[in-house]
PDB file of C-alpha atoms in Angstrom:
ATOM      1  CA  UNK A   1      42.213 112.776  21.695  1.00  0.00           C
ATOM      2  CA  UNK A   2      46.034 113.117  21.044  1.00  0.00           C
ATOM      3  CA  UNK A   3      45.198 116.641  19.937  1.00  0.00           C
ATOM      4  CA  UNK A   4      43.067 117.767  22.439  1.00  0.00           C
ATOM      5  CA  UNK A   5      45.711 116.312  25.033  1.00  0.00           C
ATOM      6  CA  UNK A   6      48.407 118.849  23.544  1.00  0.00           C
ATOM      7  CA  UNK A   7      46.635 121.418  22.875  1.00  0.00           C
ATOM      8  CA  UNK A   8      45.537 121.977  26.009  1.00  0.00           C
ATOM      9  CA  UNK A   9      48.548 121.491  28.298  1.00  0.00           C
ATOM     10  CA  UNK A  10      50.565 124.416  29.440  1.00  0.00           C
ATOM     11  CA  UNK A  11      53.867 124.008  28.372  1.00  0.00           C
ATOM     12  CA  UNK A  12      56.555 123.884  30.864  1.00  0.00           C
ATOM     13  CA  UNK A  13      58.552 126.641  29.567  1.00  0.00           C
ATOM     14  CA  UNK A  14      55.499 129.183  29.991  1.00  0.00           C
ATOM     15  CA  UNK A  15      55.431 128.929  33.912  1.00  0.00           C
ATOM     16  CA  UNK A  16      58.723 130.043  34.676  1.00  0.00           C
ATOM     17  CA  UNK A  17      60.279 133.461  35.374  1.00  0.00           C
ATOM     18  CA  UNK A  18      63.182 134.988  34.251  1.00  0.00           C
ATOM     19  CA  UNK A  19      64.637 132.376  31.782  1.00  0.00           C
ATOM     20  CA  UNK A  20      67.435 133.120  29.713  1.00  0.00           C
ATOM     21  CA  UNK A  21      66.168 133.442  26.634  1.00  0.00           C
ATOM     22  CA  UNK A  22      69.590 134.614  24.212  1.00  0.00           C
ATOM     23  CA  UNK A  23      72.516 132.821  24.086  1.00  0.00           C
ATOM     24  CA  UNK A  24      73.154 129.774  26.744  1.00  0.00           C
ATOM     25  CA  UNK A  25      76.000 130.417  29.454  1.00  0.00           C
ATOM     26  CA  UNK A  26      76.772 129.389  32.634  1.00  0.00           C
ATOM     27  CA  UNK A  27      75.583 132.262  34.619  1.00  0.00           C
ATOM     28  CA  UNK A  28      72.430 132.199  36.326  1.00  0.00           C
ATOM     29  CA  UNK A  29      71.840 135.678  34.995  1.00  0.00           C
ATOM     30  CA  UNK A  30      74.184 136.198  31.924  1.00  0.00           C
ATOM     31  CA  UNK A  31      73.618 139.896  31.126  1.00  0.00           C
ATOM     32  CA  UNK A  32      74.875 142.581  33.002  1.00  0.00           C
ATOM     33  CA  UNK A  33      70.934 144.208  34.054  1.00  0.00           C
ATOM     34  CA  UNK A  34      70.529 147.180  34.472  1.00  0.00           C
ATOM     35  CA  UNK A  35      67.590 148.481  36.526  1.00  0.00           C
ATOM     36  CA  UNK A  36      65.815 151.188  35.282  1.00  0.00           C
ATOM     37  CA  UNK A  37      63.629 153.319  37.906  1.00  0.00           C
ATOM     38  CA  UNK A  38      63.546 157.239  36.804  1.00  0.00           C
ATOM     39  CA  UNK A  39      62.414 158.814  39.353  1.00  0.00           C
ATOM     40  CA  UNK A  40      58.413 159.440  40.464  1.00  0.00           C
ATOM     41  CA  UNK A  41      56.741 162.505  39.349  1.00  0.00           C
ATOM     42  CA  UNK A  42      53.693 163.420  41.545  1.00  0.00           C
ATOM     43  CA  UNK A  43      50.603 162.372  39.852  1.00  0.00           C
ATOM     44  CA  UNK A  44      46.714 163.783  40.746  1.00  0.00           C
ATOM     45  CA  UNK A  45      45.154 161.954  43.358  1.00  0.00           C
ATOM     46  CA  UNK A  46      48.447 161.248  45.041  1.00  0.00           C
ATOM     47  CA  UNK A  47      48.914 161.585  48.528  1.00  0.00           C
ATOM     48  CA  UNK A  48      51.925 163.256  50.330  1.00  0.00           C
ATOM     49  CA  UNK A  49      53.233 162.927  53.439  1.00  0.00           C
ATOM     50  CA  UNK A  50      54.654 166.443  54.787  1.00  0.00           C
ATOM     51  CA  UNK A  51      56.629 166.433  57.843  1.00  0.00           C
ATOM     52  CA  UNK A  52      58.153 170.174  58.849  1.00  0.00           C
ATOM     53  CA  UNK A  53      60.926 169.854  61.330  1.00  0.00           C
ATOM     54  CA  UNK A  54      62.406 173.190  63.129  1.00  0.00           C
ATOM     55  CA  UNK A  55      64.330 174.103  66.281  1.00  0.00           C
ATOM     56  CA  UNK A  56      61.622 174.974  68.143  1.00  0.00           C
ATOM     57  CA  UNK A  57      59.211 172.289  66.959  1.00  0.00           C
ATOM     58  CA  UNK A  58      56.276 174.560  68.276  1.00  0.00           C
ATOM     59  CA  UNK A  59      56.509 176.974  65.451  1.00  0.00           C
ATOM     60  CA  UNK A  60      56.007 174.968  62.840  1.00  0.00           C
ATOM     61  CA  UNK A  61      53.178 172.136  64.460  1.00  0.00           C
ATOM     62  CA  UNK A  62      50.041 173.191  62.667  1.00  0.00           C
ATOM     63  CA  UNK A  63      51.882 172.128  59.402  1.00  0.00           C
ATOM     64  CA  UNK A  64      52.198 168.586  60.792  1.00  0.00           C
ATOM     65  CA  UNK A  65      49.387 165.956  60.850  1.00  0.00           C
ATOM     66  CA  UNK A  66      48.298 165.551  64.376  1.00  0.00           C
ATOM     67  CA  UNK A  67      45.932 162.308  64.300  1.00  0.00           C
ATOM     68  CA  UNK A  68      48.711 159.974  64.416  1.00  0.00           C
ATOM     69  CA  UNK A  69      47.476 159.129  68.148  1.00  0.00           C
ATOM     70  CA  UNK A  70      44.351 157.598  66.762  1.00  0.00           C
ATOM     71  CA  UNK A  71      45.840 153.730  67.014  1.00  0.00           C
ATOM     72  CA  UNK A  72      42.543 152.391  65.918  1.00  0.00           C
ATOM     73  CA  UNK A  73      43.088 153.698  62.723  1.00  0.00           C
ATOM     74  CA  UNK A  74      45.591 151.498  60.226  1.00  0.00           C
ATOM     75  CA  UNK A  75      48.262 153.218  58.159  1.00  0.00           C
ATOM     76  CA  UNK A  76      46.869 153.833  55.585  1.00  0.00           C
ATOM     77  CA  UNK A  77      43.444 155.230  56.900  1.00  0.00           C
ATOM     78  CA  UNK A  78      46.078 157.383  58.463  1.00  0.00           C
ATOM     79  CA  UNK A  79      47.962 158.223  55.589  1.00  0.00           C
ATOM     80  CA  UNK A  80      44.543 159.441  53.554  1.00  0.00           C
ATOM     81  CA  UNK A  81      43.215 161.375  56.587  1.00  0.00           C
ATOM     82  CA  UNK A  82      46.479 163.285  57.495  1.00  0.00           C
ATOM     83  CA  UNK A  83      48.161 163.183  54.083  1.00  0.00           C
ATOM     84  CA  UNK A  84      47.655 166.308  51.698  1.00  0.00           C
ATOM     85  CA  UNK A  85      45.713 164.555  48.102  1.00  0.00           C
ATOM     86  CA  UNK A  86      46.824 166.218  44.890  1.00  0.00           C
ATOM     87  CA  UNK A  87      43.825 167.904  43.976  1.00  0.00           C
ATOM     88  CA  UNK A  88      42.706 167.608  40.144  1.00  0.00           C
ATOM     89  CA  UNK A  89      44.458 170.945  39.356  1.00  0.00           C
ATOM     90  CA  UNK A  90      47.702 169.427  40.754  1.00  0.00           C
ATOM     91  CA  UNK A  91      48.017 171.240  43.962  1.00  0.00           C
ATOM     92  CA  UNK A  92      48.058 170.531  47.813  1.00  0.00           C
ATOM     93  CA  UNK A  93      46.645 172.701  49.953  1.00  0.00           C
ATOM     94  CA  UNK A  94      48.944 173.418  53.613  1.00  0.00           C
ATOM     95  CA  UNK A  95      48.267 175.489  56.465  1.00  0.00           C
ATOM     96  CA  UNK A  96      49.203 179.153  56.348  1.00  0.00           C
ATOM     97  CA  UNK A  97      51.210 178.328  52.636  1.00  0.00           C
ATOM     98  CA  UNK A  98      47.650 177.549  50.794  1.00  0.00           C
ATOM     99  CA  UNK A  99      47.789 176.221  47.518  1.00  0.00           C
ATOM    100  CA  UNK A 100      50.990 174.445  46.571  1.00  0.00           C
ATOM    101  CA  UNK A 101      51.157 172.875  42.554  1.00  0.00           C
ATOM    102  CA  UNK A 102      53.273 169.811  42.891  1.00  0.00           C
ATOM    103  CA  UNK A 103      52.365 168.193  39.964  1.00  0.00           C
ATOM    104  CA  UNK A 104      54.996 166.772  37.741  1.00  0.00           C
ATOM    105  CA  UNK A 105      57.287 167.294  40.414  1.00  0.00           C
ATOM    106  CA  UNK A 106      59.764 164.622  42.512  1.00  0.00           C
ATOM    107  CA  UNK A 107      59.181 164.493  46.260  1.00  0.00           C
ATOM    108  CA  UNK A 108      62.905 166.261  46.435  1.00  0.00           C
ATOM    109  CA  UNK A 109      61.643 168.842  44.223  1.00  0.00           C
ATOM    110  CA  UNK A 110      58.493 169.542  46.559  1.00  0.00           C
ATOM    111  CA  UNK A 111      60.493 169.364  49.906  1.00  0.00           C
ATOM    112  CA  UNK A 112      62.622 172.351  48.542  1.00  0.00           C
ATOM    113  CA  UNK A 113      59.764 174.139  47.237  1.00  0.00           C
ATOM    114  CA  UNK A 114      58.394 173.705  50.824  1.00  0.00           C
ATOM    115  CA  UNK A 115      61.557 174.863  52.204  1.00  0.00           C
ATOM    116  CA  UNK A 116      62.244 178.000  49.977  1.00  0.00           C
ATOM    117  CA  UNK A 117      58.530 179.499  50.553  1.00  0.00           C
ATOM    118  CA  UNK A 118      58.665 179.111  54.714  1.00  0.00           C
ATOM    119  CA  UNK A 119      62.162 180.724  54.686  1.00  0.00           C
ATOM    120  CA  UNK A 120      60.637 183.755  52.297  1.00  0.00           C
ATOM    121  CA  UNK A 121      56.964 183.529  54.395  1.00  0.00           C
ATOM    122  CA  UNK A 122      57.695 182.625  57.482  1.00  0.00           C
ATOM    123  CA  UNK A 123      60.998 181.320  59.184  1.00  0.00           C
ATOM    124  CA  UNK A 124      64.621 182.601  59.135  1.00  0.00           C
ATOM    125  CA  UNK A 125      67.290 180.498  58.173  1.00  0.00           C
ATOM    126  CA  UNK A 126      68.230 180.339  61.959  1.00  0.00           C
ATOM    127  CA  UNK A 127      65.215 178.464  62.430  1.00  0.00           C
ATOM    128  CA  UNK A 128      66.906 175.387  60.717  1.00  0.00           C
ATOM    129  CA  UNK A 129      63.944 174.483  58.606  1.00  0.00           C
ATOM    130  CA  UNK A 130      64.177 170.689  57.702  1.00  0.00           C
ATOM    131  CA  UNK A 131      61.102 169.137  54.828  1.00  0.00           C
ATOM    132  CA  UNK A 132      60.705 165.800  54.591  1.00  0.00           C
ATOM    133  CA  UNK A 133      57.871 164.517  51.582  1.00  0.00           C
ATOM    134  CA  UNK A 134      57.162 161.156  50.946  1.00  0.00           C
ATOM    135  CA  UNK A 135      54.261 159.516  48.950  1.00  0.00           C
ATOM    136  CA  UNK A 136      51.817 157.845  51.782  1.00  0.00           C
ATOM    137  CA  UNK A 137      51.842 154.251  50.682  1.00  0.00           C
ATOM    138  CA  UNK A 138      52.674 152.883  47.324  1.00  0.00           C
ATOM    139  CA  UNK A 139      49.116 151.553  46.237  1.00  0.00           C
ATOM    140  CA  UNK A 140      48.444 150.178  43.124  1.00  0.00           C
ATOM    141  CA  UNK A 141      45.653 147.061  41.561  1.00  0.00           C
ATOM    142  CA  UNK A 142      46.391 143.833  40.494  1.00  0.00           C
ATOM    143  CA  UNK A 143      43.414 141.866  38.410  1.00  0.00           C
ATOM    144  CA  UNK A 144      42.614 139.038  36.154  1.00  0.00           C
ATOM    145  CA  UNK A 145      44.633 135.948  36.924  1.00  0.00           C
ATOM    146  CA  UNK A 146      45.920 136.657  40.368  1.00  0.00           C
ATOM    147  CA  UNK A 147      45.739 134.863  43.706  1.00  0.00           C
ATOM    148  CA  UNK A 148      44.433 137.444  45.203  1.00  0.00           C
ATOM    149  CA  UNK A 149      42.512 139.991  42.962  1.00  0.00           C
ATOM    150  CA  UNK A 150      42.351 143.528  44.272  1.00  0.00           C
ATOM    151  CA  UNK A 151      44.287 146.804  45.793  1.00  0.00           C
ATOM    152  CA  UNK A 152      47.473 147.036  48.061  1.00  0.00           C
ATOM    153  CA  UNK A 153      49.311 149.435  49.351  1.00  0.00           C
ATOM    154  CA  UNK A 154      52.752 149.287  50.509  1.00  0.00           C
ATOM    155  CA  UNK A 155      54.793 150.840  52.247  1.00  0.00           C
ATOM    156  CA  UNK A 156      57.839 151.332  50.478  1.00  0.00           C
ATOM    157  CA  UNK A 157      59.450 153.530  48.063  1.00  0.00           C
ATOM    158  CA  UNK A 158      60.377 151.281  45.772  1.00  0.00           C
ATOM    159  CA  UNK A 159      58.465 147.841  44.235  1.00  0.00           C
ATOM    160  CA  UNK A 160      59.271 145.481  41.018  1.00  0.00           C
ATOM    161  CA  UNK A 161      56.673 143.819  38.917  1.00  0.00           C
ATOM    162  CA  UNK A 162      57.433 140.581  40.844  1.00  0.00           C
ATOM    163  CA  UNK A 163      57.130 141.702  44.612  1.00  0.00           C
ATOM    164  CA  UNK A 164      53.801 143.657  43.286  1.00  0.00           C
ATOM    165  CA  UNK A 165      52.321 140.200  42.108  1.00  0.00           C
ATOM    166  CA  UNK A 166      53.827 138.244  45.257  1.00  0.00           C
ATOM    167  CA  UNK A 167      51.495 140.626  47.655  1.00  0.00           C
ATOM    168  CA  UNK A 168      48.371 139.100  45.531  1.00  0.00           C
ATOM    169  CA  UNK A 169      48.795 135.741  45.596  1.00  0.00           C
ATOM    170  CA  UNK A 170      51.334 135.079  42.984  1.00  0.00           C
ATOM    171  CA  UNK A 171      49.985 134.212  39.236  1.00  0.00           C
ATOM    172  CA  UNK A 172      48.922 130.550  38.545  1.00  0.00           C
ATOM    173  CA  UNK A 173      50.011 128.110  36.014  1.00  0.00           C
ATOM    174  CA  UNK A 174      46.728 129.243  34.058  1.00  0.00           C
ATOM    175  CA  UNK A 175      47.789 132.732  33.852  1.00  0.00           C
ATOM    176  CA  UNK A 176      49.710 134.353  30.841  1.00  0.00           C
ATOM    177  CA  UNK A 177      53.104 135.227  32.378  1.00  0.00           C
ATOM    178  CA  UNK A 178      54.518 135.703  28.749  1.00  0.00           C
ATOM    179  CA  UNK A 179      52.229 139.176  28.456  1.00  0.00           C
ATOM    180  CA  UNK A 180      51.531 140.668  32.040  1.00  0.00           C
ATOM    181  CA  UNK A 181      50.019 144.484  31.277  1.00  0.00           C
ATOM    182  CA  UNK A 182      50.632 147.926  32.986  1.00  0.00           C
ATOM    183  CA  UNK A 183      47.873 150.196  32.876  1.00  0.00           C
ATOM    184  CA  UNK A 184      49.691 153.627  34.367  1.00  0.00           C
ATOM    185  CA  UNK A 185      48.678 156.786  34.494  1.00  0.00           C
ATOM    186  CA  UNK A 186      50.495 160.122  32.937  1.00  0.00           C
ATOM    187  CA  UNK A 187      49.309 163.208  32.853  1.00  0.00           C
ATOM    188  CA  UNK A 188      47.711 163.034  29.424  1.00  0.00           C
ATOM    189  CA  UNK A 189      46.004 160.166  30.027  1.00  0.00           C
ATOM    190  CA  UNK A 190      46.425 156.056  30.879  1.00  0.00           C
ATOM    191  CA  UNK A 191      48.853 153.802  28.770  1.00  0.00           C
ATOM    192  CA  UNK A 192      49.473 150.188  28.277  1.00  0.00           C
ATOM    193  CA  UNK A 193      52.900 148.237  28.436  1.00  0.00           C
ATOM    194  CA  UNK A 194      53.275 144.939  28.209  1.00  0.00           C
ATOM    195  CA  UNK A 195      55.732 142.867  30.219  1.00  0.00           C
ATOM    196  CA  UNK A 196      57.629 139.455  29.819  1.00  0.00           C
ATOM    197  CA  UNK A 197      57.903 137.755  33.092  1.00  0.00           C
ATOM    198  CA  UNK A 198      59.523 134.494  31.567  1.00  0.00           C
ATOM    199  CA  UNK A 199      62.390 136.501  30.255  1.00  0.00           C
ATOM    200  CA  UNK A 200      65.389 137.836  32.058  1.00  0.00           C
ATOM    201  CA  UNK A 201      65.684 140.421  30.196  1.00  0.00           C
ATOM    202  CA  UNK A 202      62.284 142.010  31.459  1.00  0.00           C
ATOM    203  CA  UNK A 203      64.734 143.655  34.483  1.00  0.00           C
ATOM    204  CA  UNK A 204      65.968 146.027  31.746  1.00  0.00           C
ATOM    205  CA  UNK A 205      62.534 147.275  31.449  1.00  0.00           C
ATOM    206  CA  UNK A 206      61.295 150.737  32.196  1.00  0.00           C
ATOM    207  CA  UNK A 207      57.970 149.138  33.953  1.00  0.00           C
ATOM    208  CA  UNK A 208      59.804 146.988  35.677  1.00  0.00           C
ATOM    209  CA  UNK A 209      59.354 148.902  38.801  1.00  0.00           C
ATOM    210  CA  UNK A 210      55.712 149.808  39.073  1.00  0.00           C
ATOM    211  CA  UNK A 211      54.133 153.088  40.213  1.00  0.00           C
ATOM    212  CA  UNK A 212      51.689 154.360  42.240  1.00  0.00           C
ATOM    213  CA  UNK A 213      48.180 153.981  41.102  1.00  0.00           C
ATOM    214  CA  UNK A 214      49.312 151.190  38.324  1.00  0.00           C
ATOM    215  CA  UNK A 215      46.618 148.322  37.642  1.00  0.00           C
ATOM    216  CA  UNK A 216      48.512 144.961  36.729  1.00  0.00           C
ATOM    217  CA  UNK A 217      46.344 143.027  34.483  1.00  0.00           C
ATOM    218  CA  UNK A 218      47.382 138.798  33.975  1.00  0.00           C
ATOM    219  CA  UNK A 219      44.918 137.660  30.983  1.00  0.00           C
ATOM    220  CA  UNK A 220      43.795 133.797  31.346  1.00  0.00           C
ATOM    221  CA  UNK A 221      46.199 131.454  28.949  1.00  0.00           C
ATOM    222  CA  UNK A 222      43.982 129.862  26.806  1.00  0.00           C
ATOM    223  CA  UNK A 223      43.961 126.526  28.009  1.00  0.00           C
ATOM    224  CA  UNK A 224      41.689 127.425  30.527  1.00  0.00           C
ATOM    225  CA  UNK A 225      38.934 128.111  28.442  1.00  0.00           C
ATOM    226  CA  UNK A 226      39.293 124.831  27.309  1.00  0.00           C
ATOM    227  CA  UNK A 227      38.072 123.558  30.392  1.00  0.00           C
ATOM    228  CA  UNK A 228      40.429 120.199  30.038  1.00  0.00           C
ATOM    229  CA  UNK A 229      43.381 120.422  32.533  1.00  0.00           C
ATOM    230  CA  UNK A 230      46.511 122.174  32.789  1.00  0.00           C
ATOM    231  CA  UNK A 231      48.637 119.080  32.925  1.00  0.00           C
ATOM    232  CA  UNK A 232      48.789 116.168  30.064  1.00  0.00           C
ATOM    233  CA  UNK A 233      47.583 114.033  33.253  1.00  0.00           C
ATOM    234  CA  UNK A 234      44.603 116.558  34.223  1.00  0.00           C
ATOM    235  CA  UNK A 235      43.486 116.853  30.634  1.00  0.00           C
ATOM    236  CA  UNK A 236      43.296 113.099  30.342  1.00  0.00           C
ATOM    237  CA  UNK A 237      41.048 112.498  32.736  1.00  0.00           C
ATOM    238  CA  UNK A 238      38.997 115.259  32.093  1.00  0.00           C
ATOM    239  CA  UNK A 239      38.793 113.593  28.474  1.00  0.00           C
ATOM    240  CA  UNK A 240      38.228 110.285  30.307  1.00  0.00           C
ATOM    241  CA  UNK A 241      35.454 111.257  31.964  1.00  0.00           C
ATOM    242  CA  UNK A 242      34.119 112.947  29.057  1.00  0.00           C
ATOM    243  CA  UNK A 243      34.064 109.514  27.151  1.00  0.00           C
ATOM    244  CA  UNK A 244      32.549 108.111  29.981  1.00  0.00           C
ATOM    245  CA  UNK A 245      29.693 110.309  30.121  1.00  0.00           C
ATOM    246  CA  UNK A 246      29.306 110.058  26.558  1.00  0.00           C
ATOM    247  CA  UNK A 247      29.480 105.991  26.533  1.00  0.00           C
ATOM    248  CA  UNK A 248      26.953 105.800  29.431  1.00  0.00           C
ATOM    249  CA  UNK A 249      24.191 108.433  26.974  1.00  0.00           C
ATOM    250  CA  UNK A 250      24.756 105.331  24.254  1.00  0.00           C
ATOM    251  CA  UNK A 251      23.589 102.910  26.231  1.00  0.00           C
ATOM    252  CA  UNK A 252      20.881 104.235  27.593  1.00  0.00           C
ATOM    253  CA  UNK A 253      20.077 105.105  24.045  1.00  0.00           C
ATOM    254  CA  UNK A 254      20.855 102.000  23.245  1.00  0.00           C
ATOM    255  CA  UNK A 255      18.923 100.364  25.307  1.00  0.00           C
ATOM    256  CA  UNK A 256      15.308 102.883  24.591  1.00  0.00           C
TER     257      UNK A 256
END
């Protein structure tokens, strides 16, 4: 019983983030992190947001979306409808520019790319040409041991590992914070990293920021295949009523 007790109770050490796992001082965080975030290259099946802004607005309105009045639709319905998807060669395709590669490209680098072909196509430099590009809605998948299993997409530019997992429900004491995976995507093909949510240290990581199109995967500890209890008090009376079930089949054998 005594080793069925420990061996399947989660140890208190497992369930918390960010511990400082080298040498003991009295900072809350005693390193000096760095965060690492190098900066998004346009995958395929991204979407972009292109907004073209000009003195005489009128000139350049058939390169800008025009179902934003549709207020039944939510943002991101929006965002797929109006945005410009990165085909599978890596290009967009605009109004009177056509084809367009962006892939491998930042969002800067596309706005200027914009920029230089209307002034050479299209517009003087009088026309004070102005390209904004932003990826419609960071969206990425979260599975296994989540609150919430499933897709999100956020609004934001920017997202860590931990605000990723806070929009599904948070991970819970039966998941394995110790080895949380990234599944991204490059373009040669999908990769796994692994990530230590337990350790401070994990803010130094080049993951630690996630990407659009990421899954998150949080494998079961297993203790929960054990079926007993994530506490030592759980696990006992799973075990308890165990013995009871098994004491009541005696005597009724007993007594055929």
């Amino acid at each position: 019983m005594s080793c069925i007790v420990v061996s399947s109770c989660i140890p208190h050490k497992d369930t918390i983030y960010l511990q400082n796992k080298g040498n003991a001082t009295h900072d809350s965080i005693p390193y000096n992190l760095t965060e690492i975030q190098k900066p998004y290259r346009v995958q395929v099946n991204d979407i972009l947001n292109v907004r073209v802004k000009a003195l005489d607005q009128e000139t350049v309105s058939i390169l800008n979306p025009a179902g934003e009045e549709n207020l039944n639709a939510s943002s991101a319905e929006r965002a797929f409808f109006d945005g410009f998807t990165v085909d599978v060669h890596g290009n967009i395709r605009m109004p009177t520019l056509g084809y367009i590669n962006v892939l491998g490209y930042t969002t800067e680098d596309i706005e200027k790319k914009i920029e230089k072909q209307l002034l050479e196509e299209q517009f003087k430099e009088t026309a004070n040409i102005f390209v904004t590009v932003k990826l419609a809605g960071l969206r990425y998948t979260a599975n296994g041991e989540v609150g919430n299993p499933g897709s999100q997409v956020l609004f934001t530019e920017r997202v860590n590992i931990f605000e990723a997992i806070a929009n599904v429900g948070e991970i819970p004491v039966t998941g394995n914070k110790k080895d949380v995976k990234i599944i991204r995507q490059y373009p040669h093909g999908q990769k796994i990293h692994s990530l230590d949510l337990t350790d401070v240290r994990v803010m130094e990581s080049p993951y630690y920021y996630i990407q659009p199109n990421d899954i998150i995967y949080v494998e079961p500890l297993k203790q929960k295949s054990l079926g007993t209890g994530e506490t030592a008090l759980s696990s006992l009376t799973a075990i308890a009523s165990i013995i009871s079930l098994i004491s009541t089949g005696v005597l009724l054998y007993t007594r055929l």
